[in-house]
Amino acid sequence: MQHEAHTTAHTDHTAHADEHDHQHGHEHHHRHGHGHGTGKVTWSTAAQATLHCLTGCAIGEVLGMVIGTAFGWGNLPTMILAIALAFVFGYSLTLRGVLKAGVDFGTAFRVALAADTLSIAVMEMIDNGVIALWPSAMDAHLDDLLFWGALAVSLALAFLITTPVNKWMIGRGKGHAVVHQYHH
């Protein structure tokens, strides 16, 4: 296509998109404005989605370890509780945002499941895998530097490995892409 013809076609498309955005308002912007579902997702968008997920995971992980340690539980029940709470808090952060948009609980819950399940699962596999494989990390107590150091490293690695997963999912209209249509 010649440059002039391409420019004209682009101008016509832009005018059509502007008219379409005006007709369909804010909702259209949130479904398509950030490249969600188009395959053109920035690393920044993926990192923000991963950081959102990491926040819930970290809260759940730490709380689960604190509870398990306080009750004198062994490694396996403490890890199971920490993973369960990571999912609960990860989903809860998404639910809170979607519910604020005025969506009913059932829809909000389905959105949270669709948005976060794979991201949290990958993050938890990496996080708990690092902790399980790190010598003596499973036996470290809350007052040990090893506990907090291993946790920080495991969460950082989980973030680095999960970010490309989220980028891939958002680029296909999955994961956190489904949440963005509910943000105002």
Short mmCIF file of C-alpha atoms in Angstrom, two decimals:
data_model
loop_
_atom_site.label_atom_id
_atom_site.label_comp_id
_atom_site.label_asym_id
_atom_site.label_seq_id
_atom_site.Cartn_x
_atom_site.Cartn_y
_atom_site.Cartn_z
CA MET A 1 0.00 0.00 0.00
CA GLN A 2 1.34 3.40 -0.90
CA HIS A 3 2.10 5.74 2.00
CA GLU A 4 -0.56 8.25 0.95
CA ALA A 5 -3.23 5.55 0.62
CA HIS A 6 -2.15 4.07 3.96
CA THR A 7 -2.39 7.49 5.65
CA THR A 8 -5.87 8.05 4.21
CA ALA A 9 -6.99 4.61 5.34
CA HIS A 10 -5.55 5.25 8.81
CA THR A 11 -7.31 8.62 9.01
CA ASP A 12 -10.61 7.03 7.97
CA HIS A 13 -10.10 4.27 10.56
CA THR A 14 -9.25 6.81 13.27
CA ALA A 15 -12.35 8.85 12.47
CA HIS A 16 -14.45 5.69 12.60
CA ALA A 17 -12.82 4.64 15.90
CA ASP A 18 -13.43 8.10 17.38
CA GLU A 19 -17.08 7.95 16.33
CA HIS A 20 -17.36 4.39 17.67
CA ASP A 21 -15.76 5.41 21.01
CA HIS A 22 -18.14 8.34 21.27
CA GLN A 23 -21.16 6.14 20.58
CA HIS A 24 -20.11 3.37 22.97
CA GLY A 25 -18.48 5.54 25.58
CA HIS A 26 -16.23 4.58 28.43
CA GLU A 27 -16.90 0.82 28.33
CA HIS A 28 -15.35 0.51 24.86
CA HIS A 29 -12.24 2.32 26.05
CA HIS A 30 -11.69 -0.16 28.87
CA ARG A 31 -12.22 -3.21 26.73
CA HIS A 32 -9.94 -2.12 23.93
CA GLY A 33 -8.10 1.04 24.95
CA HIS A 34 -5.18 -0.70 26.64
CA GLY A 35 -4.58 -3.33 24.00
CA HIS A 36 -6.31 -6.09 25.97
CA GLY A 37 -7.27 -8.93 23.71
CA THR A 38 -5.35 -7.47 20.77
CA GLY A 39 -2.01 -9.15 21.46
CA LYS A 40 -0.35 -5.73 21.94
CA VAL A 41 0.11 -5.59 25.69
CA THR A 42 2.86 -3.61 27.34
CA TRP A 43 5.17 -5.09 29.91
CA SER A 44 4.00 -2.33 32.24
CA THR A 45 0.40 -3.54 32.01
CA ALA A 46 1.49 -7.13 32.65
CA ALA A 47 3.67 -6.04 35.58
CA GLN A 48 0.77 -4.09 37.12
CA ALA A 49 -1.52 -7.12 36.85
CA THR A 50 1.20 -9.33 38.35
CA LEU A 51 1.86 -6.87 41.17
CA HIS A 52 -1.87 -6.89 41.96
CA CYS A 53 -1.74 -10.68 42.12
CA LEU A 54 1.50 -10.67 44.11
CA THR A 55 -0.05 -8.41 46.74
CA GLY A 56 -2.85 -10.87 47.46
CA CYS A 57 -0.46 -13.82 47.33
CA ALA A 58 2.03 -12.21 49.69
CA ILE A 59 -0.68 -11.30 52.23
CA GLY A 60 -2.04 -14.86 52.14
CA GLU A 61 1.40 -16.47 52.25
CA VAL A 62 2.61 -14.47 55.22
CA LEU A 63 -0.67 -14.79 57.12
CA GLY A 64 -0.76 -18.55 56.51
CA MET A 65 2.81 -18.95 57.73
CA VAL A 66 2.16 -16.80 60.79
CA ILE A 67 -0.97 -18.81 61.69
CA GLY A 68 0.70 -22.16 61.03
CA THR A 69 3.74 -21.19 63.08
CA ALA A 70 1.61 -19.77 65.92
CA PHE A 71 -0.34 -23.04 66.16
CA GLY A 72 2.82 -25.14 65.91
CA TRP A 73 1.70 -26.85 62.70
CA GLY A 74 4.13 -28.75 60.52
CA ASN A 75 5.36 -27.62 57.13
CA LEU A 76 2.70 -29.28 54.99
CA PRO A 77 -0.42 -27.97 56.76
CA THR A 78 1.17 -24.52 57.05
CA MET A 79 1.99 -24.49 53.33
CA ILE A 80 -1.53 -25.64 52.42
CA LEU A 81 -3.04 -22.87 54.55
CA ALA A 82 -0.66 -20.28 53.06
CA ILE A 83 -1.57 -21.32 49.51
CA ALA A 84 -5.31 -21.32 50.28
CA LEU A 85 -5.05 -17.85 51.83
CA ALA A 86 -3.01 -16.61 48.86
CA PHE A 87 -5.91 -17.54 46.59
CA VAL A 88 -8.48 -16.05 48.98
CA PHE A 89 -6.66 -12.71 49.24
CA GLY A 90 -5.77 -12.65 45.53
CA TYR A 91 -9.40 -13.18 44.56
CA SER A 92 -10.60 -10.76 47.26
CA LEU A 93 -8.57 -7.86 45.87
CA THR A 94 -10.10 -8.39 42.44
CA LEU A 95 -13.60 -8.90 43.88
CA ARG A 96 -13.36 -5.62 45.76
CA GLY A 97 -12.57 -3.67 42.60
CA VAL A 98 -15.22 -5.36 40.47
CA LEU A 99 -17.91 -5.04 43.13
CA LYS A 100 -17.16 -1.31 43.39
CA ALA A 101 -18.18 -1.08 39.73
CA GLY A 102 -21.70 -2.15 40.75
CA VAL A 103 -21.52 -5.74 39.52
CA ASP A 104 -23.45 -8.46 41.39
CA PHE A 105 -21.42 -10.86 43.55
CA GLY A 106 -21.88 -13.91 41.28
CA THR A 107 -20.57 -12.06 38.23
CA ALA A 108 -17.76 -10.47 40.25
CA PHE A 109 -16.72 -13.87 41.58
CA ARG A 110 -16.63 -15.37 38.08
CA VAL A 111 -14.56 -12.39 36.88
CA ALA A 112 -12.12 -12.87 39.76
CA LEU A 113 -11.76 -16.58 38.98
CA ALA A 114 -11.17 -15.87 35.30
CA ALA A 115 -8.77 -13.01 36.01
CA ASP A 116 -6.60 -14.50 38.72
CA THR A 117 -6.61 -18.30 38.83
CA LEU A 118 -3.74 -19.03 36.44
CA SER A 119 -1.69 -16.09 37.67
CA ILE A 120 -2.04 -17.07 41.34
CA ALA A 121 -1.41 -20.75 40.55
CA VAL A 122 1.84 -19.98 38.70
CA MET A 123 2.91 -17.57 41.42
CA GLU A 124 2.21 -20.10 44.15
CA MET A 125 4.06 -22.90 42.32
CA ILE A 126 7.16 -20.73 41.97
CA ASP A 127 6.95 -19.20 45.45
CA ASN A 128 6.39 -22.48 47.28
CA GLY A 129 8.79 -24.37 45.03
CA VAL A 130 11.60 -21.97 45.91
CA ILE A 131 10.80 -22.18 49.62
CA ALA A 132 10.60 -26.00 49.49
CA LEU A 133 13.90 -26.33 47.61
CA TRP A 134 15.84 -23.68 49.59
CA PRO A 135 17.93 -25.50 52.21
CA SER A 136 16.47 -24.98 55.70
CA ALA A 137 13.88 -22.41 54.53
CA MET A 138 10.98 -24.71 55.42
CA ASP A 139 12.29 -24.96 58.98
CA ALA A 140 12.97 -21.24 59.45
CA HIS A 141 10.86 -19.40 62.00
CA LEU A 142 9.28 -15.97 61.77
CA ASP A 143 12.13 -14.42 63.74
CA ASP A 144 14.80 -15.89 61.40
CA LEU A 145 16.35 -13.77 58.68
CA LEU A 146 16.31 -16.90 56.49
CA PHE A 147 12.49 -16.99 56.68
CA TRP A 148 12.07 -13.42 55.42
CA GLY A 149 14.99 -13.60 52.97
CA ALA A 150 13.74 -16.80 51.35
CA LEU A 151 10.21 -15.41 51.21
CA ALA A 152 11.39 -12.16 49.58
CA VAL A 153 13.48 -14.02 46.98
CA SER A 154 10.68 -16.51 46.26
CA LEU A 155 8.11 -13.74 45.76
CA ALA A 156 10.50 -11.76 43.54
CA LEU A 157 11.11 -14.84 41.38
CA ALA A 158 7.37 -15.55 41.28
CA PHE A 159 6.80 -11.98 40.07
CA LEU A 160 9.46 -12.27 37.35
CA ILE A 161 8.17 -15.60 36.08
CA THR A 162 4.45 -14.75 36.31
CA THR A 163 4.71 -11.39 34.52
CA PRO A 164 5.23 -12.99 31.06
CA VAL A 165 2.34 -15.39 31.78
CA ASN A 166 0.08 -12.42 32.53
CA LYS A 167 1.32 -10.57 29.43
CA TRP A 168 0.45 -13.58 27.30
CA MET A 169 -3.00 -13.98 28.91
CA ILE A 170 -3.92 -10.28 28.71
CA GLY A 171 -2.84 -10.25 25.07
CA ARG A 172 -5.42 -12.95 24.40
CA GLY A 173 -8.21 -11.18 26.29
CA LYS A 174 -7.84 -13.48 29.31
CA GLY A 175 -6.61 -12.97 32.87
CA HIS A 176 -6.69 -9.38 34.04
CA ALA A 177 -8.03 -8.26 30.66
CA VAL A 178 -11.48 -9.39 31.79
CA VAL A 179 -11.27 -7.12 34.86
CA HIS A 180 -10.53 -3.93 32.95
CA GLN A 181 -14.02 -3.63 31.49
CA TYR A 182 -15.29 -3.10 35.04
CA HIS A 183 -12.82 -0.37 36.06
CA HIS A 184 -14.02 3.21 35.98
#
